[in-house]
Every structure is written in C-alpha cells, then in structure tokens.
mmCIF file of C-alpha atoms in Angstrom:
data_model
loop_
_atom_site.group_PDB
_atom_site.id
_atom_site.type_symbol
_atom_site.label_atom_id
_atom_site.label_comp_id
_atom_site.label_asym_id
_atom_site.label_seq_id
_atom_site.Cartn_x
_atom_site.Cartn_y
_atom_site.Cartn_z
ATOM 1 C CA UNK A 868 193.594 97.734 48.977
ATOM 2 C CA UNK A 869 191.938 98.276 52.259
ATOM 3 C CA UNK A 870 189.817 100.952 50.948
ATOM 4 C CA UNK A 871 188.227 97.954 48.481
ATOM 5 C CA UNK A 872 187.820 95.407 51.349
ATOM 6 C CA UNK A 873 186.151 98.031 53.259
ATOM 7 C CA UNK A 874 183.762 99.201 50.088
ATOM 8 C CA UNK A 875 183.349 95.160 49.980
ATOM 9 C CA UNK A 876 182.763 94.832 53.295
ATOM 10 C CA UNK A 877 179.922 97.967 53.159
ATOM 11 C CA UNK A 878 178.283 96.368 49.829
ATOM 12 C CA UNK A 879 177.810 92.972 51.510
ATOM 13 C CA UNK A 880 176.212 94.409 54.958
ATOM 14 C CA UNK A 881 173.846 96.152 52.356
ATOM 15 C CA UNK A 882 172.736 92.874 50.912
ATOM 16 C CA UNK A 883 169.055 91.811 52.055
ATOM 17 C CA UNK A 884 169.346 89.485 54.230
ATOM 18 C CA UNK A 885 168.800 85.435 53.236
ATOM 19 C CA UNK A 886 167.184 82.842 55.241
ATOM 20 C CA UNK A 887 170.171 80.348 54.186
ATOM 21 C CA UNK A 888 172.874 82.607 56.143
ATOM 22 C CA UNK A 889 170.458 83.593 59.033
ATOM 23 C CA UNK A 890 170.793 83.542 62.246
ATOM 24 C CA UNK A 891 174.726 84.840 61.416
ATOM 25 C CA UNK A 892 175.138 86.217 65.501
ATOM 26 C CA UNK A 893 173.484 85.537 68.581
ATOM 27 C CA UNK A 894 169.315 85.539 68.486
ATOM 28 C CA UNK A 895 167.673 88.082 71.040
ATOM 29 C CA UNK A 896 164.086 87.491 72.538
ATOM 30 C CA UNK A 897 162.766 90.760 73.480
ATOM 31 C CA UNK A 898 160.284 90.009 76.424
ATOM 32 C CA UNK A 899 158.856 93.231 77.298
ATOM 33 C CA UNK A 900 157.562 91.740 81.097
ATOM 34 C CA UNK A 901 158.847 90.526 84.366
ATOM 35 C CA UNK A 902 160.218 86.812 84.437
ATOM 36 C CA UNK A 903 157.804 84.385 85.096
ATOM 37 C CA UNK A 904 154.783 85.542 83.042
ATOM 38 C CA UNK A 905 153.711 83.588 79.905
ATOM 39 C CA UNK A 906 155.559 84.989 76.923
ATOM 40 C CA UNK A 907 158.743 84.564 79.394
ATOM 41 C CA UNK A 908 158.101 81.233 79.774
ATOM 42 C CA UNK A 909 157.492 80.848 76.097
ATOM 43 C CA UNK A 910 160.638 82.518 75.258
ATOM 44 C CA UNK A 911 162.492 80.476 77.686
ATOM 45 C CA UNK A 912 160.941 76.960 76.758
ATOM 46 C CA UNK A 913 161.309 77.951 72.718
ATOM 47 C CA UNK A 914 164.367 79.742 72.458
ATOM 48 C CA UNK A 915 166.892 77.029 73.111
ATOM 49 C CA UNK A 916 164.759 74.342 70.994
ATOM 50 C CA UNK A 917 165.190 77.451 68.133
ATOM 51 C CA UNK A 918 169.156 77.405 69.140
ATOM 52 C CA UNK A 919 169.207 73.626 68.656
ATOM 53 C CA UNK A 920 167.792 74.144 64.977
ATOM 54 C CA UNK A 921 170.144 76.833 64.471
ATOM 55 C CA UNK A 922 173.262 75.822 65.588
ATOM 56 C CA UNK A 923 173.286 79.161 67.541
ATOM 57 C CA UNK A 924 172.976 81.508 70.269
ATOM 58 C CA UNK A 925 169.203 82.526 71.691
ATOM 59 C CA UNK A 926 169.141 84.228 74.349
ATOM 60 C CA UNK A 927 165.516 85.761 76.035
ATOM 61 C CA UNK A 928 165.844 89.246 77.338
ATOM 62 C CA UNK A 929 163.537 91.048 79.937
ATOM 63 C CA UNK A 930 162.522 94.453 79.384
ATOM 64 C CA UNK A 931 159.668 95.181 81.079
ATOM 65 C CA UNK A 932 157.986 98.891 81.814
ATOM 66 C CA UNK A 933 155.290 100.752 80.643
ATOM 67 C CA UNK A 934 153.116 97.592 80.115
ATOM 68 C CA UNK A 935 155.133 96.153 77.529
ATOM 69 C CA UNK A 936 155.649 99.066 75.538
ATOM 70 C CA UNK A 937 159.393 99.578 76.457
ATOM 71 C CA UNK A 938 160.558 96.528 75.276
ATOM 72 C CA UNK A 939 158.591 96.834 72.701
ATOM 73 C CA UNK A 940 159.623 99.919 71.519
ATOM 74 C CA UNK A 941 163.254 98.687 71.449
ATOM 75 C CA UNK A 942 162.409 95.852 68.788
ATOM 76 C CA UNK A 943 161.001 97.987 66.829
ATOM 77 C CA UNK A 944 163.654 100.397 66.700
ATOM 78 C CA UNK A 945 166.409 97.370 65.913
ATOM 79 C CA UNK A 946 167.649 96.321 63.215
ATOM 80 C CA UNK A 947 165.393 94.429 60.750
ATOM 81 C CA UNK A 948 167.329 91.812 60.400
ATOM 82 C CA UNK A 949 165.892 88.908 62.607
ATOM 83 C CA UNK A 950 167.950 88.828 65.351
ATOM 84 C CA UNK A 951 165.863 90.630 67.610
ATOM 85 C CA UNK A 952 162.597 88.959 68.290
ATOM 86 C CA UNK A 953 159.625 90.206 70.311
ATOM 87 C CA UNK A 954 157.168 87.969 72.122
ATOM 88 C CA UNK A 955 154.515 89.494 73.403
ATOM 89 C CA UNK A 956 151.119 88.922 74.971
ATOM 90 C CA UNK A 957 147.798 90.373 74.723
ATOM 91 C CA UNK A 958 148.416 93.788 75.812
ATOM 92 C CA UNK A 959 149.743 94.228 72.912
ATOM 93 C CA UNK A 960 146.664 94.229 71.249
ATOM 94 C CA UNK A 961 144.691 96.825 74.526
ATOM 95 C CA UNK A 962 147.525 98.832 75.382
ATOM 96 C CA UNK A 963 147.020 101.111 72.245
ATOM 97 C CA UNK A 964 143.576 101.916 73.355
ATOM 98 C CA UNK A 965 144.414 103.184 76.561
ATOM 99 C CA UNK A 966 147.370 104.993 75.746
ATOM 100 C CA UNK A 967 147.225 107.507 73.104
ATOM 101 C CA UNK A 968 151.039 108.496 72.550
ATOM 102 C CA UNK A 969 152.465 105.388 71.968
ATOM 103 C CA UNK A 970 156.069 105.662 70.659
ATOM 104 C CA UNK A 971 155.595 102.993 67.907
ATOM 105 C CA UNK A 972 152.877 101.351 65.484
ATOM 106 C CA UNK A 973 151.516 97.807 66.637
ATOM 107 C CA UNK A 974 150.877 97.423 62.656
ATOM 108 C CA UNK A 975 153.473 99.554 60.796
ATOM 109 C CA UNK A 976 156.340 99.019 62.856
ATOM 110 C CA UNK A 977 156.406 95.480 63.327
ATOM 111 C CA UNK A 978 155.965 92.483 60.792
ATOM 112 C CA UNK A 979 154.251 89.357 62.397
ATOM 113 C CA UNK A 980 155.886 86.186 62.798
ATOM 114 C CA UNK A 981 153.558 83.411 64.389
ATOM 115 C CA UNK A 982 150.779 83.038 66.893
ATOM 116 C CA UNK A 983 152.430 81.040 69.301
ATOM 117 C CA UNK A 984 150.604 79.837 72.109
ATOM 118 C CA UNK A 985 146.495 80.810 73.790
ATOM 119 C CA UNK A 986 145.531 80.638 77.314
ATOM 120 C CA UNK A 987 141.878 80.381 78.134
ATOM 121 C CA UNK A 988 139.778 82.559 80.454
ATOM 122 C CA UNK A 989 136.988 81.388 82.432
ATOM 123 C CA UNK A 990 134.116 83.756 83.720
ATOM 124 C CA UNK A 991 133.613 82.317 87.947
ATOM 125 C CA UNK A 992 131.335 83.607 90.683
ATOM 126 C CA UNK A 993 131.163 82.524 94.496
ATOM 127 C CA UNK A 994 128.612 80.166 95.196
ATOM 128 C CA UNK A 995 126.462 82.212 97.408
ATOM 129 C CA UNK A 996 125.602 83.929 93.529
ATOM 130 C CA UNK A 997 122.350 82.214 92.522
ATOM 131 C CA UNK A 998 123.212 81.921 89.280
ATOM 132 C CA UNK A 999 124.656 78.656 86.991
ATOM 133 C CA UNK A 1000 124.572 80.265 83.525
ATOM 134 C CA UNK A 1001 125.204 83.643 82.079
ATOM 135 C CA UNK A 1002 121.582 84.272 81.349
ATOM 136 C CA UNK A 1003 121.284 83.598 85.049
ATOM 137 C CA UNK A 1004 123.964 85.746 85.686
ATOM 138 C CA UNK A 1005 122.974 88.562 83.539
ATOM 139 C CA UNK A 1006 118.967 88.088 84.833
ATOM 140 C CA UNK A 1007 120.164 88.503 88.771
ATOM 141 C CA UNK A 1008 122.226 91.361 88.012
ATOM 142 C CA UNK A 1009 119.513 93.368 86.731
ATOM 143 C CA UNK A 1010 117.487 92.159 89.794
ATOM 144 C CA UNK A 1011 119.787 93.192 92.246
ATOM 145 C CA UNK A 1012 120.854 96.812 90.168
ATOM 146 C CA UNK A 1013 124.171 98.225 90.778
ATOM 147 C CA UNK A 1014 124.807 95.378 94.034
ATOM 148 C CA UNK A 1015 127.034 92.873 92.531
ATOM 149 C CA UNK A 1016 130.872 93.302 91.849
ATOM 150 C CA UNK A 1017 133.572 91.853 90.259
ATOM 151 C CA UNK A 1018 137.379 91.850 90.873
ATOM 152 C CA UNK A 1019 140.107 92.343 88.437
ATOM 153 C CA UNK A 1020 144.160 92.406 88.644
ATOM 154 C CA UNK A 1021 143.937 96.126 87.528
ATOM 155 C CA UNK A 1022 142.607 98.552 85.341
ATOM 156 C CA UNK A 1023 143.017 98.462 82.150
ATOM 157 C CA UNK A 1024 144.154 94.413 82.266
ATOM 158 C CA UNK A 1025 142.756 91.810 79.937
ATOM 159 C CA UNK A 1026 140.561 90.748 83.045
ATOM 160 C CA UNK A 1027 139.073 94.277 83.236
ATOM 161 C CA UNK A 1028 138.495 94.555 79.606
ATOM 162 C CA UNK A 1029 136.975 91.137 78.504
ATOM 163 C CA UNK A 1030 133.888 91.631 81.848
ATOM 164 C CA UNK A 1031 133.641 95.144 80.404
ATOM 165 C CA UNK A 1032 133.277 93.564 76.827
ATOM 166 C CA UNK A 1033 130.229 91.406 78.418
ATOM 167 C CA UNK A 1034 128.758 94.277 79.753
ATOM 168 C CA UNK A 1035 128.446 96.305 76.776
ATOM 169 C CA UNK A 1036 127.391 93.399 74.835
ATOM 170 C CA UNK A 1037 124.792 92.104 76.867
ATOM 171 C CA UNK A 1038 123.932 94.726 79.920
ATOM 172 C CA UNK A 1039 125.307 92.644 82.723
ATOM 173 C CA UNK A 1040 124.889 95.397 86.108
ATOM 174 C CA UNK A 1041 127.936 94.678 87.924
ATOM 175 C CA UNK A 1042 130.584 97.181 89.243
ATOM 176 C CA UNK A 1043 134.245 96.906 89.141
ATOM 177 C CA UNK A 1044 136.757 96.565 91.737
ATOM 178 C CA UNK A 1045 140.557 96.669 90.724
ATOM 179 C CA UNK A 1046 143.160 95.373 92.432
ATOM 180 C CA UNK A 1047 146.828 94.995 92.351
ATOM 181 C CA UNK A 1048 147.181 91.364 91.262
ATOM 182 C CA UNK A 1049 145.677 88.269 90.307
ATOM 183 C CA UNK A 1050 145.929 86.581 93.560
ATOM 184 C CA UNK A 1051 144.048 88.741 95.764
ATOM 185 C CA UNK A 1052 141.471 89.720 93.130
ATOM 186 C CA UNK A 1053 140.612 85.514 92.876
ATOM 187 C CA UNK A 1054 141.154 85.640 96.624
ATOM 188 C CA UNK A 1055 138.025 87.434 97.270
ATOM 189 C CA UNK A 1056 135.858 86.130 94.949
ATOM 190 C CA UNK A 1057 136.292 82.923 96.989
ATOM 191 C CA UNK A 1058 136.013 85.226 100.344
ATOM 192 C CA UNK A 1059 132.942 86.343 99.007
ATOM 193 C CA UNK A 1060 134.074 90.079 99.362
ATOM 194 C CA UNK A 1061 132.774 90.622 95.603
ATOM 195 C CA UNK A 1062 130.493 87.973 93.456
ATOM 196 C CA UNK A 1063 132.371 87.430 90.381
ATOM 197 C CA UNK A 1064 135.653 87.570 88.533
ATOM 198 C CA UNK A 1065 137.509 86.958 85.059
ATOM 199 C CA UNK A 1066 140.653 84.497 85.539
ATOM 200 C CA UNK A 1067 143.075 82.766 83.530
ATOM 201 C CA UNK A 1068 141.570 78.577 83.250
ATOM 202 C CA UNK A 1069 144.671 77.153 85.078
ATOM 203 C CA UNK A 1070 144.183 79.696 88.141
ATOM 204 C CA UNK A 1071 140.746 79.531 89.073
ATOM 205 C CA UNK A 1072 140.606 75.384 88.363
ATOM 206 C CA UNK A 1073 141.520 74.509 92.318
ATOM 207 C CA UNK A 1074 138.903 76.539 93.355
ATOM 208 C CA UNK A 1075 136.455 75.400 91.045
ATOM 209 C CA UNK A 1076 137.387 71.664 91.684
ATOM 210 C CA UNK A 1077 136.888 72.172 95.243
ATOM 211 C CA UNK A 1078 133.120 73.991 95.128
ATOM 212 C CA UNK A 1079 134.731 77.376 96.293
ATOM 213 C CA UNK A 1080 134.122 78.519 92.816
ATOM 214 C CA UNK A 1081 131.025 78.088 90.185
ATOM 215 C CA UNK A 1082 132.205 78.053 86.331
ATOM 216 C CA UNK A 1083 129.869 79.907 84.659
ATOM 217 C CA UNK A 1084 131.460 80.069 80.911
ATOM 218 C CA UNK A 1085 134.693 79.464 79.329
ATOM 219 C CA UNK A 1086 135.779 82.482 77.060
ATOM 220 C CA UNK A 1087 137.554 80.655 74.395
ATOM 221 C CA UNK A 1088 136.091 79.332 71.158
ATOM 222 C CA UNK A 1089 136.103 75.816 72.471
ATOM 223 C CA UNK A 1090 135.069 74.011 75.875
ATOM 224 C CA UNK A 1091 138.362 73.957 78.235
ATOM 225 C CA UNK A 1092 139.337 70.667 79.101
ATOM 226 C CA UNK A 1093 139.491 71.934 82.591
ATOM 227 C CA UNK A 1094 135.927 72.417 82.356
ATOM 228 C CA UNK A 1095 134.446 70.012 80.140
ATOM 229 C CA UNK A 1096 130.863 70.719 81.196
ATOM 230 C CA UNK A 1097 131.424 74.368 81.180
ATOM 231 C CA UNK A 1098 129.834 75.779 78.019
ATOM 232 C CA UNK A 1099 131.596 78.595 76.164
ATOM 233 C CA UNK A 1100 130.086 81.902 75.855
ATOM 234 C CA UNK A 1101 128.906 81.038 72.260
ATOM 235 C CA UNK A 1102 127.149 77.705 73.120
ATOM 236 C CA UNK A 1103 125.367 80.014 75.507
ATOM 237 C CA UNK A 1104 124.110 82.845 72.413
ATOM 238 C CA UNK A 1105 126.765 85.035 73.262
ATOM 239 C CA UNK A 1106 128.844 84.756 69.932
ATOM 240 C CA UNK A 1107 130.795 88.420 70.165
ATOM 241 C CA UNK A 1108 132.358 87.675 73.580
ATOM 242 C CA UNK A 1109 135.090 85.083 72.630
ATOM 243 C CA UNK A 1110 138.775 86.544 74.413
ATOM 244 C CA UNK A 1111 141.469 84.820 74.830
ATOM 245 C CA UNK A 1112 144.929 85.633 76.257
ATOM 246 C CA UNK A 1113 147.218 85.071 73.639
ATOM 247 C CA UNK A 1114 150.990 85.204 72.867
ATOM 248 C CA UNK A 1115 153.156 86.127 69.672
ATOM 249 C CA UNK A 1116 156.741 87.044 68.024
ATOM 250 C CA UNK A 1117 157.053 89.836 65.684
ATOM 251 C CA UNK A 1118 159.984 91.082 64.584
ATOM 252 C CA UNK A 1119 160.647 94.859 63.452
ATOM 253 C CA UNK A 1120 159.287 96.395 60.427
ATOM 254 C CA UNK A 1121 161.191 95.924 57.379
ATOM 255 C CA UNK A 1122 162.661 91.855 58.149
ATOM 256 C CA UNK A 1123 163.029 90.299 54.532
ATOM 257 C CA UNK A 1124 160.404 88.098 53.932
ATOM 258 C CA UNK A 1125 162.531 85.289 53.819
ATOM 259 C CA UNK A 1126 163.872 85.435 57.601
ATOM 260 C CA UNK A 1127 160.399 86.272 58.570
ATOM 261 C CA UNK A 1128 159.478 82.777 56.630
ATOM 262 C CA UNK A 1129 162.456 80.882 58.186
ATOM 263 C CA UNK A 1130 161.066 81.762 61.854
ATOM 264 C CA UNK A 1131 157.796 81.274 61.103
ATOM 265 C CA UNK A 1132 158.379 77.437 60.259
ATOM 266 C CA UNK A 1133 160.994 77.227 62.824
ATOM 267 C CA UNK A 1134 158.813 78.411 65.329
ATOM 268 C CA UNK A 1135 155.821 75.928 63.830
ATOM 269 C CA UNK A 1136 158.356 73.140 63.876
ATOM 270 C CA UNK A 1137 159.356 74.101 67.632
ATOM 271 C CA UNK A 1138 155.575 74.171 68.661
ATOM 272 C CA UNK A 1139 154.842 70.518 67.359
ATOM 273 C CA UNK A 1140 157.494 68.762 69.581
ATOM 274 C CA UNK A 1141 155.668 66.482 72.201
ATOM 275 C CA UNK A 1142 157.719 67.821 74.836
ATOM 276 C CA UNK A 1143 157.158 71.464 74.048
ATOM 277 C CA UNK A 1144 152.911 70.880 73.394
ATOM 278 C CA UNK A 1145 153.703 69.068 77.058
ATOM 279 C CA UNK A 1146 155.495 71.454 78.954
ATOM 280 C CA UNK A 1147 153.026 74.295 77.469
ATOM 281 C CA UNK A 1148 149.505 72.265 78.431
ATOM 282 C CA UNK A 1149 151.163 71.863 82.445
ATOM 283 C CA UNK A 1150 151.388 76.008 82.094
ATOM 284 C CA UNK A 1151 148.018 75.654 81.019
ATOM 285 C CA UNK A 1152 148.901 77.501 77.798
ATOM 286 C CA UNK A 1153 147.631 76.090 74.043
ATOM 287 C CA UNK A 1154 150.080 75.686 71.317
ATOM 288 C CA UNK A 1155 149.024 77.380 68.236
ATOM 289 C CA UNK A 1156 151.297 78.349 65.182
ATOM 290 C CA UNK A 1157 150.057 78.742 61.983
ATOM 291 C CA UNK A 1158 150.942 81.488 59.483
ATOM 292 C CA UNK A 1159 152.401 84.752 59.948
ATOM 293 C CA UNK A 1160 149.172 86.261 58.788
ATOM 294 C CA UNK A 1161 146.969 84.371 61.474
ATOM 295 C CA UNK A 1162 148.581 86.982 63.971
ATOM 296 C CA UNK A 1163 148.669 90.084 61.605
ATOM 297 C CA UNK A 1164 144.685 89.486 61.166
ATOM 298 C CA UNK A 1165 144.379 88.600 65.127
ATOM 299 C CA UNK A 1166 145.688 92.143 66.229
ATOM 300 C CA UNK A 1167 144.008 93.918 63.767
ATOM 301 C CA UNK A 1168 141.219 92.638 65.035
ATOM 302 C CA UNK A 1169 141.605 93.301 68.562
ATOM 303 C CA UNK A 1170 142.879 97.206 68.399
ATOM 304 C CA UNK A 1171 139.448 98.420 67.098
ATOM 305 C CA UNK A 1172 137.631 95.931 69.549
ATOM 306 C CA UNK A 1173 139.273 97.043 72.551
ATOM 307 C CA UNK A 1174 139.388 101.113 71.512
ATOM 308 C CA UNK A 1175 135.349 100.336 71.266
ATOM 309 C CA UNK A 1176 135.443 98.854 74.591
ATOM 310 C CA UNK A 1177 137.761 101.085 76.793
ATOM 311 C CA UNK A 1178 136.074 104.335 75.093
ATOM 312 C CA UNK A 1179 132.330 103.201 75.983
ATOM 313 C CA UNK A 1180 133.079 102.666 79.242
ATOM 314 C CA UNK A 1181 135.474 105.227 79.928
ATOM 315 C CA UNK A 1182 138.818 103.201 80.925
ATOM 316 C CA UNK A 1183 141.946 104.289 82.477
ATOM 317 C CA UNK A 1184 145.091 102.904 82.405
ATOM 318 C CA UNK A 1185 146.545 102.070 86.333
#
C-alpha cells in the first residue's frame, strides 16, 4: 500500500503544472539587487497585491552580487514551476556584453513574463555649457575637441552606456568620468566639475527646476511630464538613441505556458490598480504590462545593441 501512494504521489509531482492549482506554496521574488532600487520596490509594491489575488504567500527576496547575475542565476536554476520569480532591471539586458562567461542564457534559460514598469532618462548639462539642444551640444563639443566631460555612476552602468550610444551615433567629443554612485556623479555636474551627465528623470528634476541644471533631451520615446518642453531625442533627428531603464519578471526556462499566462494577467491586472499606477508615478517609474512577448522582443533587442556599443568603444565592467 504505501509503495502505491508513494508511486501516486511521484506520478502527480510529474504532472505539468496548471494555472487552476497554481500558486500551491509560498511565491518567491528573486531580486537580484540591494533593497531600495527599482525592481525592489516593484517587487515589494506588487507582490502582496499578487498575494491578495492568490490567496497566498509572496514573499520578495534580495540576492544581489555580480550585478544581478547571482540572483539571477539562482532563478534560473529553480524549479520551473512558477514559484520563483525574477524581476530584474536593465542590466539584464548590458550585463551580457560586458561579461563573457555568464553562468546562464538571458534567452534560453528564462521564459518572459511581463514588462512591468519604465523609468525615463534625461540627457542634463551645467549651465555654464552654451548649449540648449543636442545639435548644440554635439556642435560645441567638436569646437572645444576632447575638453568636455561627462559623469556616470560607473562603468559599464546604463548611464555609461546610453552617452556612449550617443557618441557612436552621432560623434558627440566628450570624455568619460566614472564614479561610484549616482549622487556624486549628478553632484558635479551641478558643481560644474564636468559639463554633462545621463540621469534617471526623477533625480535630476530638482536641479533642473531650480536652473542648476539645463534639460537638453529626454531619452524615452515620449516627452517626460517632468519636462514637458524638453524634446525627446527623436523630435530632435536622433531616432536610434531612445533608452530607457526598464524593469521585468521572468521566470525559469521550462514554466508551462499556462502559469506563465496566469502571471502575466495577474501581473497586468496588478499594474492597472490606481493605487499601484500612483505609488509607481511618485517613484517616478511608468507602469507598462502588456504581453509576455513585449519583453522577450525588448531584450532581444537590447543584447546585440549594447554588445555593438560596449565593443566599439572598448568597455569594461567596474
């Protein structure tokens, strides 16, 4: 008798998976970064509004290292079965061109689940730069060869990547200047120490507000409301240059398609609440959604565009 239960018990943990009986245990977000950066406060703002739905457990787990790919690397090493969720942001989609060796596939080993959320980046100089456009911009810098400079949190960030993106698309002569953070790299753009910088919408608004900063384009495919008479880079001729920092859940390779499905509208559903699209737009953060293929096709787009990138201009990883 107890040799059938347990040839039962084996048959029925073979079954795929159904969306009807899932989750059937406690729901783990995988957040491959320190607390407080914007997939953890995605995880932590969604995760209990998924729990509600559910009737279950969701609980957001840091794991951070290696610039995401530890935490990473654990989802997609778990079980497909949808209870372990990664959210991740967009070095997901640049850490595979600057490290070689990576211990999983950002394609094969994970199936997308939803886009969740974008966060807009805005291209500022100091005042003293005499220049209110990026023709301007671009027109100075060849004037002044090899003088300007612009600050970034670190190599091999989003920041450094996206001004080395304008550079190879459209010349701009300007040297970088890492350094170990957002704060001080905004810090002395405003200081004056170097001309220019790439920051995240919500973090360089104060400054811009208060004249410490010029605006000279908005990255994203539409005008910021923080900016509303800041064109984008396309509205200025410079269609190739649209980057974004955005944020999504996969879950590991394998997932039935079903689960996959059920978190995918969940997630949608989640995203549409007033108070969620709130509490997102104060982090400065756009809720997105849309299909599970939206973010399949948005990181296959952005590993060849950044390998182009960080190979052209020679890139290393901090």
């Amino acid at each position: 008798m107890r040799s059938l239960v347990f040839i039962l018990s084996a048959l029925c943990a073979a079954l795929p998976a159904r969306s009807q009986d899932y989750p059937t245990r406690p729901v783990h977000i995988i957040v491959p970064y320190t607390p407080g950066t914007g997939a953890d406060i995605l995880a932590r703002l969604i995760g209990p509004k998924l729990g509600e739905r559910w009737k279950a457990a969701v609980v957001a787990d840091n794991k951070p290292g290696a610039t995401g790919n530890i935490g990473a690397d654990f989802v997609a090493k778990s079980a497909p079965d949808g209870h372990t969720v990664l959210f991740v942001a967009t070095s997901f989609g640049t850490t595979p061109a600057l490290q070689k060796n990576l211990p999983f596939d950002p394609v094969k080993s994970f199936e997308p689940v939803a886009l969740v959320a974008t966060s807009g980046l805005v291209l500022v100089a100091n005042p003293q730069v005499p220049a209110r456009s990026m023709k301007e911009l671009i027109e100075f810098s060849r004037k002044e060869k090899g003088k300007l400079h612009y600050s970034s949190p670190g190599n091999g960030g989003p920041q450094h990547l996206a001004m080395e993106l304008i550079k190879l698309e459209t010349g701009l002569d300007i040297v970088h200047v890492p350094y170990k953070g957002a704060s001080q790299a905004l810090a002395d753009v405003v200081g004056g120490h170097v001309e220019a910088t790439i920051a995240a919408v919500q973090t360089a608004h104060p400054h811009v507000q208060s004249g410490r900063l010029r605006a000279l384009a908005v990255m994203s495919a539409e005008r910021s409301s923080a900016y509303p008479d800041v064109p984008t880079m396309r509205e200025q001729g410079l269609s190739e240059l649209e980057v974004e920092t955005w944020y999504g859940s996969f879950v590991p390779a394998g997932t039935p398609p079903s689960i996959v499905q059920k978190l995918n509208a969940d997630i949608n559903a989640v995203l549409r609440e007033a108070a969620v699209r709130e509490a997102l737009e104060k982090q400065g953060m756009t809720p997105v959604g849309g299909t599970a293929q939206r973010l399949g096709e948005l990181v296959k787009k952005e590993l060849p565009r950044w390998k182009r990138v960080v190979s052209a201009a020679g890139i290393k990883a901090d």
